[in-house]
Short mmCIF file of C-alpha atoms and ligand atoms in Angstrom, two decimals:
data_model
loop_
_atom_site.label_atom_id
_atom_site.label_comp_id
_atom_site.label_asym_id
_atom_site.label_seq_id
_atom_site.Cartn_x
_atom_site.Cartn_y
_atom_site.Cartn_z
CA UNK A 86 -86.05 -52.20 -58.85
CA UNK A 87 -82.92 -50.34 -57.85
CA UNK A 88 -82.12 -47.44 -60.17
CA UNK A 89 -78.64 -46.07 -60.73
CA UNK A 90 -78.20 -42.59 -59.26
CA UNK A 91 -77.83 -39.77 -61.78
CA UNK A 92 -74.70 -37.72 -61.13
CA UNK A 93 -73.83 -34.05 -61.49
CA UNK A 94 -73.54 -33.09 -65.15
CA UNK A 95 -76.85 -34.62 -66.22
CA UNK A 96 -79.29 -31.86 -67.16
CA UNK A 97 -82.20 -33.58 -65.38
CA UNK A 98 -80.62 -32.43 -62.10
CA UNK A 99 -80.63 -28.81 -63.21
CA UNK A 100 -84.21 -28.32 -64.25
CA UNK A 101 -87.46 -27.63 -62.49
CA UNK A 102 -89.23 -30.99 -62.04
CA UNK A 103 -92.87 -31.36 -63.13
CA UNK A 104 -95.75 -31.10 -60.66
CA UNK A 105 -97.42 -34.46 -59.97
CA UNK A 106 -101.12 -34.43 -60.84
CA UNK A 107 -101.88 -38.17 -61.11
CA UNK A 108 -101.77 -40.23 -57.91
CA UNK A 109 -101.99 -43.77 -59.23
CA UNK A 110 -100.31 -47.17 -58.81
CA UNK A 111 -97.51 -46.09 -61.15
CA UNK A 112 -96.67 -43.25 -58.74
CA UNK A 113 -96.74 -45.66 -55.79
CA UNK A 114 -94.36 -47.97 -57.63
CA UNK A 115 -92.02 -45.03 -58.33
CA UNK A 116 -92.03 -44.20 -54.58
CA UNK A 117 -91.19 -47.81 -53.64
CA UNK A 118 -88.36 -47.88 -56.18
CA UNK A 119 -87.05 -44.56 -54.88
CA UNK A 120 -86.88 -45.92 -51.31
CA UNK A 121 -85.14 -49.08 -52.59
CA UNK A 122 -82.65 -47.05 -54.60
CA UNK A 123 -82.01 -44.64 -51.72
CA UNK A 124 -81.36 -47.45 -49.21
CA UNK A 125 -79.10 -49.25 -51.70
CA UNK A 126 -77.06 -46.06 -52.10
CA UNK A 127 -77.07 -45.48 -48.31
CA UNK A 128 -78.68 -42.08 -48.60
CA UNK A 129 -81.11 -40.39 -46.23
CA UNK A 130 -83.05 -38.65 -48.99
CA UNK A 131 -83.69 -38.97 -52.71
CA UNK A 132 -85.50 -36.84 -55.28
CA UNK A 133 -86.99 -38.37 -58.45
CA UNK A 134 -84.66 -36.41 -60.80
CA UNK A 135 -81.79 -38.32 -59.16
CA UNK A 136 -83.06 -41.47 -60.86
CA UNK A 137 -83.69 -39.56 -64.08
CA UNK A 138 -87.39 -38.83 -63.54
CA UNK A 139 -88.26 -35.14 -63.65
CA UNK A 140 -91.23 -35.21 -61.27
CA UNK A 141 -91.75 -33.47 -57.93
CA UNK A 142 -91.39 -36.56 -55.73
CA UNK A 143 -89.00 -36.86 -52.79
CA UNK A 144 -88.43 -39.60 -50.23
CA UNK A 145 -86.58 -39.17 -46.94
CA UNK A 146 -85.58 -41.48 -44.12
CA UNK A 147 -83.04 -39.96 -41.76
CA UNK A 148 -82.74 -43.32 -39.93
CA UNK A 149 -81.53 -45.02 -43.18
CA UNK A 150 -84.15 -47.77 -42.90
CA UNK A 151 -83.78 -48.49 -39.18
CA UNK A 152 -87.22 -47.18 -38.31
CA UNK A 153 -90.02 -47.82 -40.84
CA UNK A 154 -92.13 -45.11 -39.15
CA UNK A 155 -89.63 -42.47 -40.20
CA UNK A 156 -90.22 -42.96 -43.94
CA UNK A 157 -91.38 -39.67 -45.46
CA UNK A 158 -92.93 -39.23 -48.90
CA UNK A 159 -93.26 -35.62 -50.05
CA UNK A 160 -94.95 -34.96 -53.37
CA UNK A 161 -95.03 -31.40 -54.74
CA UNK A 162 -93.37 -30.16 -51.51
CA UNK A 163 -93.12 -26.48 -50.71
CA UNK A 164 -91.29 -24.87 -47.83
CA UNK A 165 -93.82 -22.62 -46.13
CA UNK A 166 -91.90 -21.54 -43.01
CA UNK A 167 -88.36 -21.60 -41.64
CA UNK A 168 -86.80 -20.73 -38.31
CA UNK A 169 -83.24 -20.31 -37.08
CA UNK A 170 -79.99 -21.40 -38.70
CA UNK A 171 -77.71 -24.43 -38.67
CA UNK A 172 -74.41 -25.10 -40.41
CA UNK A 173 -73.42 -28.73 -40.92
CA UNK A 174 -71.60 -30.88 -43.43
CA UNK A 175 -73.81 -31.93 -46.29
CA UNK A 176 -73.38 -34.34 -49.17
CA UNK A 177 -75.45 -35.60 -52.08
CA UNK A 178 -75.70 -38.97 -53.85
CA UNK A 179 -75.39 -37.06 -57.13
CA UNK A 180 -72.02 -35.62 -56.06
CA UNK A 181 -70.43 -38.72 -54.51
CA UNK A 182 -67.28 -38.12 -52.52
CA UNK A 183 -67.88 -34.43 -51.84
CA UNK A 184 -69.10 -32.89 -48.61
CA UNK A 185 -69.19 -29.29 -47.52
CA UNK A 186 -70.61 -27.09 -44.77
CA UNK A 187 -73.97 -25.68 -45.80
CA UNK A 188 -76.06 -23.16 -43.89
CA UNK A 189 -79.72 -24.20 -43.62
CA UNK A 190 -82.67 -23.24 -41.41
CA UNK A 191 -82.78 -25.12 -38.07
CA UNK A 192 -86.54 -25.71 -38.38
CA UNK A 193 -88.56 -26.10 -41.55
CA UNK A 194 -92.27 -26.53 -42.24
CA UNK A 195 -93.33 -27.99 -45.57
CA UNK A 196 -96.66 -28.43 -47.27
CA UNK A 197 -96.80 -31.45 -49.56
CA UNK A 198 -99.04 -34.27 -50.78
CA UNK A 199 -98.82 -37.94 -49.87
CA UNK A 200 -98.92 -40.89 -52.29
CA UNK A 201 -102.73 -40.64 -52.46
CA UNK A 202 -102.69 -36.91 -53.16
CA UNK A 203 -103.79 -35.83 -49.68
CA UNK A 204 -102.23 -32.57 -48.59
CA UNK A 205 -100.32 -32.42 -45.30
CA UNK A 206 -97.95 -30.12 -43.49
CA UNK A 207 -94.94 -31.31 -41.60
CA UNK A 208 -92.32 -29.72 -39.40
CA UNK A 209 -88.76 -30.95 -39.11
CA UNK A 210 -85.67 -29.78 -37.28
CA UNK A 211 -81.96 -30.52 -37.39
CA UNK A 212 -81.07 -33.21 -39.92
CA UNK A 213 -84.69 -33.61 -41.02
CA UNK A 214 -85.00 -29.86 -41.71
CA UNK A 215 -81.79 -30.10 -43.71
CA UNK A 216 -83.09 -33.07 -45.72
CA UNK A 217 -86.41 -31.33 -46.44
CA UNK A 218 -84.52 -28.30 -47.82
CA UNK A 219 -82.01 -30.42 -49.76
CA UNK A 220 -84.68 -32.56 -51.48
CA UNK A 221 -86.97 -29.60 -52.23
CA UNK A 222 -83.95 -27.88 -53.79
CA UNK A 223 -83.42 -30.92 -56.07
CA UNK A 224 -86.97 -30.55 -57.41
CA UNK A 225 -86.11 -26.95 -58.30
CA UNK A 226 -82.94 -27.96 -60.13
CA UNK A 227 -80.62 -26.89 -57.31
CA UNK A 228 -77.80 -28.89 -55.74
CA UNK A 229 -76.19 -28.18 -52.36
CA UNK A 230 -73.14 -26.66 -54.07
CA UNK A 231 -75.39 -23.75 -55.13
CA UNK A 232 -75.27 -22.67 -51.47
CA UNK A 233 -71.46 -22.56 -51.32
CA UNK A 234 -69.18 -19.64 -52.08
CA UNK A 235 -68.09 -19.46 -55.73
CA UNK A 236 -64.59 -20.43 -54.60
CA UNK A 237 -65.67 -23.59 -52.76
CA UNK A 238 -68.05 -24.57 -55.56
CA UNK A 239 -65.35 -24.20 -58.20
CA UNK A 240 -62.97 -26.25 -56.07
CA UNK A 241 -65.44 -29.16 -56.15
CA UNK A 242 -66.45 -28.71 -59.80
CA UNK A 243 -62.84 -28.61 -60.97
CA UNK A 244 -62.31 -32.03 -59.40
CA UNK A 245 -65.55 -33.33 -60.90
CA UNK A 246 -64.58 -32.13 -64.38
CA UNK A 247 -61.21 -33.80 -64.03
CA UNK A 248 -62.89 -37.09 -63.10
CA UNK A 249 -65.29 -36.70 -66.04
CA UNK A 250 -62.33 -36.28 -68.38
CA UNK A 251 -60.71 -39.43 -66.96
CA UNK A 252 -63.97 -41.35 -67.28
CA UNK A 253 -64.12 -41.80 -63.49
CA UNK A 254 -67.43 -40.00 -62.97
NI1 NI B 157 -78.95 -34.65 -53.06
#
């Protein structure tokens, strides 16, 4: 099932998502639906709050479905180490149409659990490091615009509010 993507303005995107404690078939179905919804929206990462479910589940595939081996499921992820810096354009399915330069670590190590609840650590660099940070942020109620200057953030949010008023959001 493909879920519609929740956009900026919905409070589910701004709150701390709940820790996952039950690793059952319902969770595995949620993960499958998240991949389906992410591919349908042409994203490289998706956090459960983006389909309205406030749970600490994130899926990532920086190849956008081209390489099945690159599918990543991170449940209850935590960033445990970072190295270096990178600044690249970043966007979010919950803020469609907006992209901005965001400074992130060049290398990131996360600790998370897989769909069966087994703990693992994983290291990513470049775009993958960026995606790991971006999705972990979502689970803490933070969008990429939180990393921008107040001026740049307001520039985006003013446009969003205008679209909301026009019913185009
Ligand atoms: Ni996002």
